[in-house]
mmCIF file of C-alpha atoms in Angstrom:
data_model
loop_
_atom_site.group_PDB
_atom_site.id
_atom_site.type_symbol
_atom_site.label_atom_id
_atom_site.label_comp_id
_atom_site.label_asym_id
_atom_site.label_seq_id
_atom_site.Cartn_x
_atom_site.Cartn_y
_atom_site.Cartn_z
ATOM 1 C CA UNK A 1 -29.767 79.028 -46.434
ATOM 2 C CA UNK A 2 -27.747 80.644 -43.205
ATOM 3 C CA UNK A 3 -30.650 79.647 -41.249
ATOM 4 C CA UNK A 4 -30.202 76.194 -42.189
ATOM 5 C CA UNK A 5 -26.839 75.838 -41.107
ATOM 6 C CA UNK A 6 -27.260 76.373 -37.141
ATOM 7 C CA UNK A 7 -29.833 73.277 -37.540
ATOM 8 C CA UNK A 8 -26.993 71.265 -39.448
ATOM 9 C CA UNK A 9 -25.034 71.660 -36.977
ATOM 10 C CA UNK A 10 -26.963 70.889 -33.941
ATOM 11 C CA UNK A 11 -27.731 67.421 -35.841
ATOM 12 C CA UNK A 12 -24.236 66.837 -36.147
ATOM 13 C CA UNK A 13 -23.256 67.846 -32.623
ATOM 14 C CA UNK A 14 -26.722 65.680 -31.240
ATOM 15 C CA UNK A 15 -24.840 62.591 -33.554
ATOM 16 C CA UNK A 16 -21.953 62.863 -32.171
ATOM 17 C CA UNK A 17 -23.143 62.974 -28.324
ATOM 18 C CA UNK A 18 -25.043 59.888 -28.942
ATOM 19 C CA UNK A 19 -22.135 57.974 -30.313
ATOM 20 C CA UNK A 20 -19.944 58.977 -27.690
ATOM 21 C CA UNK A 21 -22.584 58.126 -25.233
ATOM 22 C CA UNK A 22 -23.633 54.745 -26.583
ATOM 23 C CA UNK A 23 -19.022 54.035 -26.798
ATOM 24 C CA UNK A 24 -19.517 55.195 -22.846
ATOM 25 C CA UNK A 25 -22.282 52.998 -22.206
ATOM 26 C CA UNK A 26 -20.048 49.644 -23.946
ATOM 27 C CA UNK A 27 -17.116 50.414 -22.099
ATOM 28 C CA UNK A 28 -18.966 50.370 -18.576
ATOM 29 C CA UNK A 29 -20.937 47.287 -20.002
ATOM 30 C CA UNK A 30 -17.455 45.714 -20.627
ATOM 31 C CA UNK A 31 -16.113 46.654 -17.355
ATOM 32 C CA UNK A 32 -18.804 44.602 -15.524
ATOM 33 C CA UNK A 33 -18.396 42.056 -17.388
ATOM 34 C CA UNK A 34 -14.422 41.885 -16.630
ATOM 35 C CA UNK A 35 -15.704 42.093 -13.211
ATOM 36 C CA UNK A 36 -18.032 39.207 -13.103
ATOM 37 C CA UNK A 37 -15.545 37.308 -14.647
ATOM 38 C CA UNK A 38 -12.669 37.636 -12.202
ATOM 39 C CA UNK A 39 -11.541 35.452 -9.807
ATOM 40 C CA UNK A 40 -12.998 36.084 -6.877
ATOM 41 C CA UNK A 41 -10.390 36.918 -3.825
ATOM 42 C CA UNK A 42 -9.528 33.219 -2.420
ATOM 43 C CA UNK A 43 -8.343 32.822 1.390
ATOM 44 C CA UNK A 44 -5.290 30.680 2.093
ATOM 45 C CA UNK A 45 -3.526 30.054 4.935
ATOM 46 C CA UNK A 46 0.609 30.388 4.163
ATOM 47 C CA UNK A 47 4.275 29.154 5.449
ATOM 48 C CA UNK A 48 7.505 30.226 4.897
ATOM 49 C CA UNK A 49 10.296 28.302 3.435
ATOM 50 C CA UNK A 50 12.813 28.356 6.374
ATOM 51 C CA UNK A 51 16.201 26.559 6.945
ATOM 52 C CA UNK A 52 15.832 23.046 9.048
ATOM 53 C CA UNK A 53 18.285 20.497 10.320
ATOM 54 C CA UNK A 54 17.673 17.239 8.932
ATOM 55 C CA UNK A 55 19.632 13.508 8.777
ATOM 56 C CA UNK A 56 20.120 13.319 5.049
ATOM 57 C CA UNK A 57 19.052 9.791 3.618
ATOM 58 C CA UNK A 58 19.123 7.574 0.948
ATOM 59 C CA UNK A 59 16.244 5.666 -0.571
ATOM 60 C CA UNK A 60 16.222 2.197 -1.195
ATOM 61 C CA UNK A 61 12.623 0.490 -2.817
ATOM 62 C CA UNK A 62 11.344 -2.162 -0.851
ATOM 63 C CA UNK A 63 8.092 -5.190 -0.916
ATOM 64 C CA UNK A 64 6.061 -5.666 1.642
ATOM 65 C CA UNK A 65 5.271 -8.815 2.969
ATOM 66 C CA UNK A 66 3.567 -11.055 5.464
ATOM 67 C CA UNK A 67 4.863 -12.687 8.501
ATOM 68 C CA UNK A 68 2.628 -15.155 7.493
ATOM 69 C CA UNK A 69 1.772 -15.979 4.124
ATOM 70 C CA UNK A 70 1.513 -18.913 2.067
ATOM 71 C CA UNK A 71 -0.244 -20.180 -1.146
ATOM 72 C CA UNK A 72 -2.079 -22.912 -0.480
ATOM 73 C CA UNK A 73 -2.357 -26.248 -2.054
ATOM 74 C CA UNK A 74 -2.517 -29.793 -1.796
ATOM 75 C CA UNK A 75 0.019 -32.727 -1.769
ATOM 76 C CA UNK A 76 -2.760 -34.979 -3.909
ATOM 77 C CA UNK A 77 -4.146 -34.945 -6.997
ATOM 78 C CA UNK A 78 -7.975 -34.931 -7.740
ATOM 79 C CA UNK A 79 -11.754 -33.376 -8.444
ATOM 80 C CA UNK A 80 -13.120 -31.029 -6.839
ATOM 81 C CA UNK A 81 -15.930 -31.993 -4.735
ATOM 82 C CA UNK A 82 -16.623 -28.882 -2.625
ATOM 83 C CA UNK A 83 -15.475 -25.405 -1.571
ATOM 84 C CA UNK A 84 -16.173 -24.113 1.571
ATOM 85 C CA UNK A 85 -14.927 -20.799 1.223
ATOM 86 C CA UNK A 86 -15.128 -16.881 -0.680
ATOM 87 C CA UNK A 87 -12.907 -14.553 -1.794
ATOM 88 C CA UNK A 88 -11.459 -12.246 0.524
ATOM 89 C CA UNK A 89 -12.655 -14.036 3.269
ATOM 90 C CA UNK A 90 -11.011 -14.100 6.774
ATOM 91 C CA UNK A 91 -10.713 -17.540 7.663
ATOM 92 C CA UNK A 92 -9.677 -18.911 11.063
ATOM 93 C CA UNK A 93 -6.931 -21.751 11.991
ATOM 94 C CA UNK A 94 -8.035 -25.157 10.776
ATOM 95 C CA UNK A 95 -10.882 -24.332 8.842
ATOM 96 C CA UNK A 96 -11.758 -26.508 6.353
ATOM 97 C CA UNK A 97 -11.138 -24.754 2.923
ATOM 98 C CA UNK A 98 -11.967 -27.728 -0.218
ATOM 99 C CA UNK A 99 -12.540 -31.300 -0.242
ATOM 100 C CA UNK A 100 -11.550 -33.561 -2.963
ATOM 101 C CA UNK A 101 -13.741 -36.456 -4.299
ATOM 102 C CA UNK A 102 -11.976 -38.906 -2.174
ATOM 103 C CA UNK A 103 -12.709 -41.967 -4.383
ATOM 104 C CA UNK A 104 -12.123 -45.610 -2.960
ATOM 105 C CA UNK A 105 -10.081 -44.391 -0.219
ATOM 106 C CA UNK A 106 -13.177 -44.467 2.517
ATOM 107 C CA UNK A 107 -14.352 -47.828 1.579
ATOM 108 C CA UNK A 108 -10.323 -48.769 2.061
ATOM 109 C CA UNK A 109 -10.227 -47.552 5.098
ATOM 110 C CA UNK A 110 -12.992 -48.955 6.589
ATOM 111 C CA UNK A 111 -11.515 -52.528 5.328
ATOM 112 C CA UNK A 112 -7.890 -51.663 6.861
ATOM 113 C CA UNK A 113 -9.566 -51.311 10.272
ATOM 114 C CA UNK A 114 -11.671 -54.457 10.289
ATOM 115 C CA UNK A 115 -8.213 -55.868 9.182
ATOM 116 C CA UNK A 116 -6.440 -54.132 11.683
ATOM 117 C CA UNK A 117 -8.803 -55.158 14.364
ATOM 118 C CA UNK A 118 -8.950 -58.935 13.678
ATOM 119 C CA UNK A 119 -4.854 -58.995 13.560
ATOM 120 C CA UNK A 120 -4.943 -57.469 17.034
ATOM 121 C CA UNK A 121 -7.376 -59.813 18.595
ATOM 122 C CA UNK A 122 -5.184 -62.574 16.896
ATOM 123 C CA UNK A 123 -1.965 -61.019 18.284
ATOM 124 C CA UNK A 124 -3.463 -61.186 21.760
ATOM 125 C CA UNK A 125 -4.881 -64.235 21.343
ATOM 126 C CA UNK A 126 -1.484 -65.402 20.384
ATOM 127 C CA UNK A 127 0.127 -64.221 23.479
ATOM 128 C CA UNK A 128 -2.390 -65.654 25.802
ATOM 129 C CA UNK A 129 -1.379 -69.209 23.757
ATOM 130 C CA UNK A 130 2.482 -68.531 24.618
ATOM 131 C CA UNK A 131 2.070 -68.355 27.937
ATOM 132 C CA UNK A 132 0.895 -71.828 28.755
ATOM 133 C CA UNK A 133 3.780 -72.556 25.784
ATOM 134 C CA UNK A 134 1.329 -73.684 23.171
ATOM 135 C CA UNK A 135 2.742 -72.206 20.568
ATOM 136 C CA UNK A 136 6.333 -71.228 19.636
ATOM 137 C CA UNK A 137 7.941 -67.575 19.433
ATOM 138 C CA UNK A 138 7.974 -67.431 16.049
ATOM 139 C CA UNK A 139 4.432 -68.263 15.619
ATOM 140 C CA UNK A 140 3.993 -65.162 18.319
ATOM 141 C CA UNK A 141 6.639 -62.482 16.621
ATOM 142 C CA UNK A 142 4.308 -62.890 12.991
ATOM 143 C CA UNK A 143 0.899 -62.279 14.889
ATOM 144 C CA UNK A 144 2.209 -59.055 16.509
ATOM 145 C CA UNK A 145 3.634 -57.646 13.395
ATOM 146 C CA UNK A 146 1.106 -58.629 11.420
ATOM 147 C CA UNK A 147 -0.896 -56.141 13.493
ATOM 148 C CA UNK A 148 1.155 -53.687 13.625
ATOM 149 C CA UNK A 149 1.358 -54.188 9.848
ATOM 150 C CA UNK A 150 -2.261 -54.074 9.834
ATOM 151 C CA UNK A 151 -2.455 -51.062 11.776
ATOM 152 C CA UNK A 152 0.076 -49.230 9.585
ATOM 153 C CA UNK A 153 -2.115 -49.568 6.491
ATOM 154 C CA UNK A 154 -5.091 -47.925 8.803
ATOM 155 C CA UNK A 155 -2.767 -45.186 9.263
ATOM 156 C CA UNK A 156 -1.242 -44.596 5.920
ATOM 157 C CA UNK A 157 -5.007 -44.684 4.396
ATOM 158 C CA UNK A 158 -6.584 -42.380 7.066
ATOM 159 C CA UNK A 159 -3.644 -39.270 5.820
ATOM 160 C CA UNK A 160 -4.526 -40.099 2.218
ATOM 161 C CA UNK A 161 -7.832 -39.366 2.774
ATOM 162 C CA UNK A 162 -6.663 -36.522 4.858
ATOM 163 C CA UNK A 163 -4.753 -35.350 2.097
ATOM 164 C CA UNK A 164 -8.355 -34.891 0.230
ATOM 165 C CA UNK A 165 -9.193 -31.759 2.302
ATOM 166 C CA UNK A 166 -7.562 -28.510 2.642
ATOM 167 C CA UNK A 167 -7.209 -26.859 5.983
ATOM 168 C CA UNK A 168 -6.324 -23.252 6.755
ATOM 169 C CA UNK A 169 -2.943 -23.304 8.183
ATOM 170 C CA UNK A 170 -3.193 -20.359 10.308
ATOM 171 C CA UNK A 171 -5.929 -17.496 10.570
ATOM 172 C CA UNK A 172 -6.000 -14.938 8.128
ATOM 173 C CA UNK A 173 -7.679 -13.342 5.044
ATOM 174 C CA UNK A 174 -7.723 -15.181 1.808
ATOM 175 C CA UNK A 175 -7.012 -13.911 -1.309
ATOM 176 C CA UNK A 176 -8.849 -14.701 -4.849
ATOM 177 C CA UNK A 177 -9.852 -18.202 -5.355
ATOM 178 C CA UNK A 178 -8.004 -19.755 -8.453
ATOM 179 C CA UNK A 179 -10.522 -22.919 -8.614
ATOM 180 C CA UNK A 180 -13.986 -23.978 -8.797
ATOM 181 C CA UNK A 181 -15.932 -27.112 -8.339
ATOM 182 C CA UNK A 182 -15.820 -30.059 -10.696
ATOM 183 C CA UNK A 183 -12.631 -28.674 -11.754
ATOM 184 C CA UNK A 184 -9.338 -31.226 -11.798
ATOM 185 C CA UNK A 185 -7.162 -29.680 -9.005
ATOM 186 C CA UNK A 186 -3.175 -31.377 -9.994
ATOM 187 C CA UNK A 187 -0.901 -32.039 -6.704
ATOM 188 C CA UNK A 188 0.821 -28.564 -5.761
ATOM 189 C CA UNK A 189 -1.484 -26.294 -7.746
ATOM 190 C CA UNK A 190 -2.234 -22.881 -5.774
ATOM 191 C CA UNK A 191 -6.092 -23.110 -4.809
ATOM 192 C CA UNK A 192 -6.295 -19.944 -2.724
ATOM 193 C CA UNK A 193 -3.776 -17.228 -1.144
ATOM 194 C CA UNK A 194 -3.782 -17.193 2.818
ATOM 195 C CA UNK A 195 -1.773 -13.932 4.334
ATOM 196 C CA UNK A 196 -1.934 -12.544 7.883
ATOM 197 C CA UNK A 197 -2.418 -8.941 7.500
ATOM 198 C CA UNK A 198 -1.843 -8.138 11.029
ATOM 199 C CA UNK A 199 1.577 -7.989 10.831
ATOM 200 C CA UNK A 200 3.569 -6.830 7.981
ATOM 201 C CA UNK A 201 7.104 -6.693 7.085
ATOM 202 C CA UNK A 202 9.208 -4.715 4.428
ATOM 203 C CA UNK A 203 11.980 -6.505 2.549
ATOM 204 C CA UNK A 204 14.798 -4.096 1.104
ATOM 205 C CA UNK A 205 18.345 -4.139 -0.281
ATOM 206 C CA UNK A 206 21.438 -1.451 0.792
ATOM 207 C CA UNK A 207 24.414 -1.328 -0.566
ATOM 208 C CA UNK A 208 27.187 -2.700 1.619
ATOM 209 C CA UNK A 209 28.827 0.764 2.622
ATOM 210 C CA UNK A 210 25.179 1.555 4.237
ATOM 211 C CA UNK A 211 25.311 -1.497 6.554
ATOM 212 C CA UNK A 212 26.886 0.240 9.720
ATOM 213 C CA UNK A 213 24.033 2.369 9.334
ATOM 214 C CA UNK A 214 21.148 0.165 9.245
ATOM 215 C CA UNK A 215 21.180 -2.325 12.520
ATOM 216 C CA UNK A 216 18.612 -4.180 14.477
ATOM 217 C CA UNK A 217 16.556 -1.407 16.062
ATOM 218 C CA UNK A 218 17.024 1.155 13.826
ATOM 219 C CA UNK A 219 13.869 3.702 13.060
ATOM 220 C CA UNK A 220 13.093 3.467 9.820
ATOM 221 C CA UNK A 221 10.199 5.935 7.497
ATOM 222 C CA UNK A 222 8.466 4.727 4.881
ATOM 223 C CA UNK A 223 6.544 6.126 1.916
ATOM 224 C CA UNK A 224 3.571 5.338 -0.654
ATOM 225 C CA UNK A 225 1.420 6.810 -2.474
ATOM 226 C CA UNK A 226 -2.336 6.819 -2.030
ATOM 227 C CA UNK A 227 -3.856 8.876 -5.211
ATOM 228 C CA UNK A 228 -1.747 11.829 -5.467
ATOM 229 C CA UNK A 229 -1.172 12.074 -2.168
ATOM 230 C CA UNK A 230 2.282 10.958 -0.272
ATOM 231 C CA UNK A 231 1.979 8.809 2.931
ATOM 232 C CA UNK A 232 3.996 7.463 5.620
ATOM 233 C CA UNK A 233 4.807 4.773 7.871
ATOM 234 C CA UNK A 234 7.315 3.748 10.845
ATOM 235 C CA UNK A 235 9.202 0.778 10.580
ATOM 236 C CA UNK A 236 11.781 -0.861 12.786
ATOM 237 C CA UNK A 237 14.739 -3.010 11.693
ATOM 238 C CA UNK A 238 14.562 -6.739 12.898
ATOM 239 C CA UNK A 239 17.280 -8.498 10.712
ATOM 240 C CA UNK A 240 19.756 -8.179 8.648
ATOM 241 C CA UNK A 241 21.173 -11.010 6.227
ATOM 242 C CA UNK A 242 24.471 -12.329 7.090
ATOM 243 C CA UNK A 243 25.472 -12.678 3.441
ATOM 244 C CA UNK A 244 26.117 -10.135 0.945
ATOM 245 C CA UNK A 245 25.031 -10.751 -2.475
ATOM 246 C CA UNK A 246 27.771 -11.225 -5.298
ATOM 247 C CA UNK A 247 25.680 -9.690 -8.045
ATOM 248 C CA UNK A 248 25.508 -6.496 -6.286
ATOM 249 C CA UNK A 249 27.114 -6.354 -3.151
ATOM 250 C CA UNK A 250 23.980 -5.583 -1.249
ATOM 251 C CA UNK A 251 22.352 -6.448 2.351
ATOM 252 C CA UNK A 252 18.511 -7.634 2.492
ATOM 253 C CA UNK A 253 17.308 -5.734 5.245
ATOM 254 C CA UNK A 254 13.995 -6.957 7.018
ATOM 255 C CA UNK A 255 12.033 -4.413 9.263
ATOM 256 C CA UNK A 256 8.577 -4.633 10.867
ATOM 257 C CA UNK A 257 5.530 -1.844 9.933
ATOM 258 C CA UNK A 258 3.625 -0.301 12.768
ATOM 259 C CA UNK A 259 0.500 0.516 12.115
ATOM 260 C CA UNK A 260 0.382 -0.813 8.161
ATOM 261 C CA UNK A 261 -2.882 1.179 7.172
ATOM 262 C CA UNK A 262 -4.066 0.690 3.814
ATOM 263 C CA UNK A 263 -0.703 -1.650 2.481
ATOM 264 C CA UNK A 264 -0.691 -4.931 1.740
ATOM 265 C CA UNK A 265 1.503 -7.965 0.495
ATOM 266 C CA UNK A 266 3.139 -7.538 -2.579
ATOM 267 C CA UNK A 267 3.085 -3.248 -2.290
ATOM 268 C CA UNK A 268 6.157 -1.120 -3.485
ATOM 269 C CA UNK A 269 7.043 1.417 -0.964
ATOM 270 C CA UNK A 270 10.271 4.097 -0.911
ATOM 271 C CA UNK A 271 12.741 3.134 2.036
ATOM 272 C CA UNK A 272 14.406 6.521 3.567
ATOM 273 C CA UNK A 273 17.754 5.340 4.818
ATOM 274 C CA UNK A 274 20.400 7.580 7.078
ATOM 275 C CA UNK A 275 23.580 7.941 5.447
ATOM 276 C CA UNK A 276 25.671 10.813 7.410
ATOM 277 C CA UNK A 277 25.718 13.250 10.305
ATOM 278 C CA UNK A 278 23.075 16.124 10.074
ATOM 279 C CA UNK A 279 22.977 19.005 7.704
ATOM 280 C CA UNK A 280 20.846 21.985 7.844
ATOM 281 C CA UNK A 281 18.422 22.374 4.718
ATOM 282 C CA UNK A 282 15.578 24.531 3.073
ATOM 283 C CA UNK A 283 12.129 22.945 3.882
ATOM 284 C CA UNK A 284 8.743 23.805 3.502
ATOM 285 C CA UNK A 285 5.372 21.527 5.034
ATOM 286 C CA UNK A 286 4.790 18.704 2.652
ATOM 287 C CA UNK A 287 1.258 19.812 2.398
ATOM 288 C CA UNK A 288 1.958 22.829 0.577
ATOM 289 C CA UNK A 289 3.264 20.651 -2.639
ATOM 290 C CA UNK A 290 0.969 19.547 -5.479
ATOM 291 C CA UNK A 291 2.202 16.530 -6.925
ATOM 292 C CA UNK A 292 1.506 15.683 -10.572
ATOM 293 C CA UNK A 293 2.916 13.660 -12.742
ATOM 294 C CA UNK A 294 4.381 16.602 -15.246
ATOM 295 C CA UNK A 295 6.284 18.118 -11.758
ATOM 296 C CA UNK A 296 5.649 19.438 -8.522
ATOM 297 C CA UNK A 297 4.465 22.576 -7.794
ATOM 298 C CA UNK A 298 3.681 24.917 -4.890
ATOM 299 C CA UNK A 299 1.765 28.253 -5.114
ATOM 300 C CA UNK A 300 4.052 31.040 -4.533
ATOM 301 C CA UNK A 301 2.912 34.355 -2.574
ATOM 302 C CA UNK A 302 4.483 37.684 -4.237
ATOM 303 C CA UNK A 303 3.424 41.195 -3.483
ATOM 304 C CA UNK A 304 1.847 43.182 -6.026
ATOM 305 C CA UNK A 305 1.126 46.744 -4.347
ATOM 306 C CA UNK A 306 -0.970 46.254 -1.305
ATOM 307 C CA UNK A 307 -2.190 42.683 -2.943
ATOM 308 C CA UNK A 308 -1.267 39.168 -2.252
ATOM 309 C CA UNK A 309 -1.151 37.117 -6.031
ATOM 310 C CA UNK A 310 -0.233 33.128 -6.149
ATOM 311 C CA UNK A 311 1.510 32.077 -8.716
ATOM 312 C CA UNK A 312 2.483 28.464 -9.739
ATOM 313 C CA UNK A 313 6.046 27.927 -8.991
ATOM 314 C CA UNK A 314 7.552 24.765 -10.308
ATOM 315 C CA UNK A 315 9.865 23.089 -7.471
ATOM 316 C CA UNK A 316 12.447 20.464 -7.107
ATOM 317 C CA UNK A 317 12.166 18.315 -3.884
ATOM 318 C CA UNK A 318 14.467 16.375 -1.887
ATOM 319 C CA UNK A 319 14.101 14.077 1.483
ATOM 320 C CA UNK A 320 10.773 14.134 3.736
ATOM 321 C CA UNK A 321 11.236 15.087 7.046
ATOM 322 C CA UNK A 322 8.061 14.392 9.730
ATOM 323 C CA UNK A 323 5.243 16.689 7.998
ATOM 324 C CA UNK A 324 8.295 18.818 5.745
ATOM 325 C CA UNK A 325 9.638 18.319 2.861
ATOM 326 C CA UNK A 326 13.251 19.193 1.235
ATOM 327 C CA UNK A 327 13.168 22.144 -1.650
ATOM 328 C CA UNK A 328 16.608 21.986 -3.733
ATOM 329 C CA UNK A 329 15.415 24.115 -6.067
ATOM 330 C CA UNK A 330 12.433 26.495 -6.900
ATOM 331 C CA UNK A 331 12.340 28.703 -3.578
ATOM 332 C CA UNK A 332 14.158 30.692 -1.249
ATOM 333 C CA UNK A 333 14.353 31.222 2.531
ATOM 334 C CA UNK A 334 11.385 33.146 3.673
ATOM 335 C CA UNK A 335 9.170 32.615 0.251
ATOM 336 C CA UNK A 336 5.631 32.357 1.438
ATOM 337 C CA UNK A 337 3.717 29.171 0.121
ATOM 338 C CA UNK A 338 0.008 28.510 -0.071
ATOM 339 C CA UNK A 339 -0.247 25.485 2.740
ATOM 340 C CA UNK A 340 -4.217 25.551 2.436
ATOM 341 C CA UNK A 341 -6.549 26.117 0.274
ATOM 342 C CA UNK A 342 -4.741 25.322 -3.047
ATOM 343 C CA UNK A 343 -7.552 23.721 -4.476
ATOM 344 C CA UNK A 344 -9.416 26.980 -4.956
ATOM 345 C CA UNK A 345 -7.074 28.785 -6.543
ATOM 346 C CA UNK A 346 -5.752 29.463 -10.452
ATOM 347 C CA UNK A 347 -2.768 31.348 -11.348
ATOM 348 C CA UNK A 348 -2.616 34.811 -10.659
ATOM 349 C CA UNK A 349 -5.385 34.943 -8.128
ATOM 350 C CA UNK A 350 -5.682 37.356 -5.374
ATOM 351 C CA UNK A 351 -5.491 36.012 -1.972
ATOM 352 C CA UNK A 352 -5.864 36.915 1.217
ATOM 353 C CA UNK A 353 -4.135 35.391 3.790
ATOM 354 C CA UNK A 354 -5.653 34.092 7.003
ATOM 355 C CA UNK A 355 -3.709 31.495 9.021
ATOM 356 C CA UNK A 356 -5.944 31.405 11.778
ATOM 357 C CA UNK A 357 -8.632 29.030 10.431
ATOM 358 C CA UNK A 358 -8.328 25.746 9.111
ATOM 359 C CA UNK A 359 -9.168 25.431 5.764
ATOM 360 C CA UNK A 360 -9.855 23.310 3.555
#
C-alpha cells in the first residue's frame, strides 16, 4: 500500500504538468493569433495645426452659366421631316440642326418668282413706253409697284420656308434632344439646348452691406464638390446690377470662371466673399480632412510611450484658404494631423511618420 502511493503521486504531478503545459501552449497559440490580427504599422506623412492670417469671408451660393446659351426653337409650327444632329454634339455656327416638312410653301415660291419676274419685265417695259409718252404716269406708278409688290411676296415666302429649318446660332455643344422625327414640333417648343462651354459665368446674390466689397475686378474663389472631394476655382467680378432687389435687398453679382474644369451650366457652387480686414486663425491643409456626410474628421497623432497612434478626431471647419482650411473647433495649435495616407488607416493604428515621401 505505501509503495503505491509514490506512483499516485507521480501520476498526479505528470497530470498536472501536462495541463499546465497544454494552458502554456493556448496562450502562445492565442498570442500569435493577436499578432496576425493587428494592424500592421501604417506610414503617414503629418502637419501641424498652426496659426495663419487669413481675409475672413462670407459665402454666398451661386449658378453657373453660359455666356452663350440658348434653347433653341422655331418661330413655325410643323412635322418633323429630318434631324441632322446627336446628343451632346458640338455643333458649329450655322449648321443646319432640323428641317420641317415645308408643305406648299416651295411650290409658292417658285410661282411668286415667275410672278415677280413677269411684273418686272412689265415695269420696264412700262418705262421704256413713258419715255416716248405713250402711256400716262399713272399707268407707270401701278407697273412698278406691282413689282415691287410682286417681289415682296418672293421675299415674305422665301423666310417662311426659311423658318422650316433650324440653324445653330453660334458654335457650341448641344444638349439632349427633346424631339424626334415624324413628331409635331408647335411654334416656340425647345428642340435642343445650345451652350458655349468655353466660357462660363457665375451668377450670385450679396446682401447690400457687402457691395463696397465686391467691385468689378475683384478676385473671387469658388467651391464644388466632385465625389467627396472639395474643389476650387478663380473667378473675377465683371458686373454688378445697378438695382437692388426689394424682396431682399440684395446685389446680383456676375463674375467670369478661369479655367471651368469639370462645371457646367446650371451647377451650384459656394461663393467665398471678403467681408473685413484680416484676422489670424487656426488652419490645417485641406487635405488632411475626410469629409462625410455624418461630419468631418481628421486623424489625430497622440503619443503613446515611444509610439505614434491616430485616432479619429471629429472637427468643425471654417473658411478655405489656398490648399488650408479653417478649424474652429476639434484641434489645437501644434496637434499633428495625418495629411497622407489616411486611407490606410483605422482607429488606433500605429503609425510611423515619414514626411519625406509622397504617399498615397
Amino acid at each position: 500500500m505505501k509503495k503505491s502511493i509514490p506512483i499516485v503521486a507521480s501520476g498526479i504531478l505528470l497530470l498536472f504538468g501536462a495541463v499546465f503545459a497544454l494552458h502554456g501552449w493556448r496562450e502562445e497559440q492565442l498570442a500569435q493569433a493577436r499578432k496576425e490580427n493587428a494592424h500592421p504599422l501604417v506610414t503617414v506623412s503629418a502637419a501641424k495645426a498652426a496659426w495663419a492670417t487669413i481675409t475672413p469671408q462670407s459665402t454666398a451660393v451661386g449658378q453657373i452659366r453660359a455666356q452663350q446659351g440658348a434653347a433653341l426653337s422655331l418661330q413655325t409650327a410643323g412635322v418633323i421631316r429630318s434631324l441632322q444632329f446627336h446628343s451632346g454634339e458640338t455643333v458649329q455656327q450655322g449648321q443646319v440642326l432640323l428641317r420641317l416638312d415645308p408643305g406648299s410653301l416651295p411650290g409658292a415660291l417658285r410661282e411668286a418668282q415667275a410672278q415677280a419676274k413677269l411684273a418686272t419685265i412689265n415695269a420696264q417695259r412700262a418705262a421704256r413706253v413713258y419715255a416716248i409718252h405713250g402711256i400716262s404716269t399713272a399707268e407707270l406708278d401701278r407697273a412698278k409697284y406691282g413689282a415691287e409688290v410682286a417681289n415682296a411676296k418672293v421675299q415674305s415666302l422665301q423666310e417662311a420656308l426659311g423658318n422650316t429649318v433650324l440653324r445653330a446660332p453660334f458654335s457650341g455643344v448641344l444638349g439632349l434632344r427633346q424631339v424626334e422625327v415624324g413628331e409635331y414640333l408647335p411654334a416656340g417648343k425647345t428642340a435642343v439646348r445650345l451652350e458655349s462651354p468655353q466660357n462660363l459665368q457665375v451668377d450670385f446674390a450679396v446682401p447690400q452691406n457687402l457691395a463696397p466689397f465686391i467691385q468689378p475686378g475683384e478676385k473671387l474663389r469658388l467651391q464644388s464638390r466632385q465625389g467627396e472631394k472639395g474643389q476650387q476655382f478663380v473667378a473675377q467680378v465683371i458686373a454688378v446690377d445697378n438695382h437692388v432687389d426689394r424682396a431682399n435687398r440684395a446685389l446680383t453679382v456676375r463674375a467670369q470662371i478661369r479655367r471651368s474644369g469639370f462645371l457646367r451650366p446650371g451647377m451650384f457652387v459656394l461663393v467665398n466673399l471678403p467681408t473685413t480686414s484680416p484676422q489670424r486663425r487656426l488652419t490645417i491643409p485641406q487635405v488632411a480632412v475626410a469629409y462625410h456626410s455624418y461630419g468631418d474628421f481628421v486623424y489625430l497623432l497622440k503619443r503613446q510611450g515611444q509610439d505614434w497612434i491616430a485616432e479619429a478626431t471629429p472637427v468643425q471647419l471654417g473658411a478655405v484658404e489656398g490648399q488650408k482650411v479653417v478649424v474652429r473647433k476639434g484641434l489645437q495649435a501644434g496637434d499633428q494631423v495625418v495629411t497622407a495616407g489616411q486611407v490606410k488607416l483605422h482607429n488606433g493604428d500605429q503609425v510611423r511618420i515619414n514626411n519625406a515621401v509622397s504617399l498615397h
